[in-house]
């Protein structure tokens, strides 16, 4: 999944937080909806600007960031 097609950060939108392109919905916000028990159907009903690919991109972005953070912290400890 190439999340770069769906996720971007712009200092003019939500102070530069990564968002789904074409929306003001941050990756952090969408992940928090899932963490609070929302399912995909509820998210789509409430935020029609999202689709299955954009949700996959949110998770791919988060996964990549976690990997990068782990690698960075590992390298700085060595």
GROMACS .gro file of C-alpha atoms in nm:
model
   78
    1UNK     CA    1   0.000   0.000   0.000
    2UNK     CA    2   0.147   0.333  -0.105
    3UNK     CA    3  -0.001   0.558   0.162
    4UNK     CA    4   0.160   0.864   0.000
    5UNK     CA    5  -0.126   0.875  -0.250
    6UNK     CA    6  -0.374   0.928   0.035
    7UNK     CA    7  -0.192   1.091   0.328
    8UNK     CA    8  -0.013   1.426   0.336
    9UNK     CA    9   0.091   1.696   0.579
   10UNK     CA   10   0.052   2.067   0.515
   11UNK     CA   11   0.143   2.330   0.775
   12UNK     CA   12  -0.176   2.517   0.676
   13UNK     CA   13  -0.399   2.219   0.764
   14UNK     CA   14  -0.428   2.108   1.128
   15UNK     CA   15  -0.087   2.259   1.204
   16UNK     CA   16   0.084   2.008   0.978
   17UNK     CA   17  -0.060   1.686   1.119
   18UNK     CA   18  -0.081   1.408   0.859
   19UNK     CA   19  -0.433   1.400   0.713
   20UNK     CA   20  -0.623   1.208   0.449
   21UNK     CA   21  -0.591   1.413   0.130
   22UNK     CA   22  -0.900   1.616   0.053
   23UNK     CA   23  -1.014   1.614   0.416
   24UNK     CA   24  -0.927   1.772   0.747
   25UNK     CA   25  -0.929   1.428   0.911
   26UNK     CA   26  -0.597   1.345   1.072
   27UNK     CA   27  -0.444   1.001   1.083
   28UNK     CA   28  -0.440   1.035   1.461
   29UNK     CA   29  -0.815   1.110   1.469
   30UNK     CA   30  -0.909   0.817   1.246
   31UNK     CA   31  -0.696   0.577   1.450
   32UNK     CA   32  -0.861   0.706   1.768
   33UNK     CA   33  -1.204   0.629   1.623
   34UNK     CA   34  -1.102   0.266   1.575
   35UNK     CA   35  -0.940   0.259   1.919
   36UNK     CA   36  -1.270   0.379   2.067
   37UNK     CA   37  -1.466   0.096   1.908
   38UNK     CA   38  -1.590   0.249   1.586
   39UNK     CA   39  -1.607   0.013   1.292
   40UNK     CA   40  -1.537   0.096   0.930
   41UNK     CA   41  -1.906   0.130   0.843
   42UNK     CA   42  -1.963   0.387   1.119
   43UNK     CA   43  -1.663   0.586   1.001
   44UNK     CA   44  -1.782   0.584   0.640
   45UNK     CA   45  -2.134   0.686   0.747
   46UNK     CA   46  -2.002   0.980   0.948
   47UNK     CA   47  -1.714   1.079   0.721
   48UNK     CA   48  -1.817   1.018   0.358
   49UNK     CA   49  -1.489   1.166   0.231
   50UNK     CA   50  -1.317   0.845   0.338
   51UNK     CA   51  -1.311   0.514   0.156
   52UNK     CA   52  -1.157   0.173   0.207
   53UNK     CA   53  -0.829   0.273   0.042
   54UNK     CA   54  -0.790   0.582   0.257
   55UNK     CA   55  -0.844   0.372   0.572
   56UNK     CA   56  -0.581   0.123   0.455
   57UNK     CA   57  -0.348   0.417   0.393
   58UNK     CA   58  -0.400   0.541   0.750
   59UNK     CA   59  -0.285   0.206   0.887
   60UNK     CA   60   0.002   0.179   0.638
   61UNK     CA   61   0.120   0.528   0.734
   62UNK     CA   62   0.103   0.447   1.106
   63UNK     CA   63   0.290   0.121   1.051
   64UNK     CA   64   0.567   0.293   0.856
   65UNK     CA   65   0.603   0.564   1.122
   66UNK     CA   66   0.630   0.307   1.400
   67UNK     CA   67   0.895   0.118   1.205
   68UNK     CA   68   1.089   0.441   1.145
   69UNK     CA   69   1.065   0.539   1.511
   70UNK     CA   70   1.188   0.197   1.621
   71UNK     CA   71   1.480   0.204   1.378
   72UNK     CA   72   1.574   0.558   1.482
   73UNK     CA   73   1.560   0.475   1.854
   74UNK     CA   74   1.760   0.155   1.795
   75UNK     CA   75   2.030   0.342   1.600
   76UNK     CA   76   2.062   0.616   1.863
   77UNK     CA   77   2.103   0.361   2.143
   78UNK     CA   78   2.382   0.175   1.964
   0.00000   0.00000   0.00000
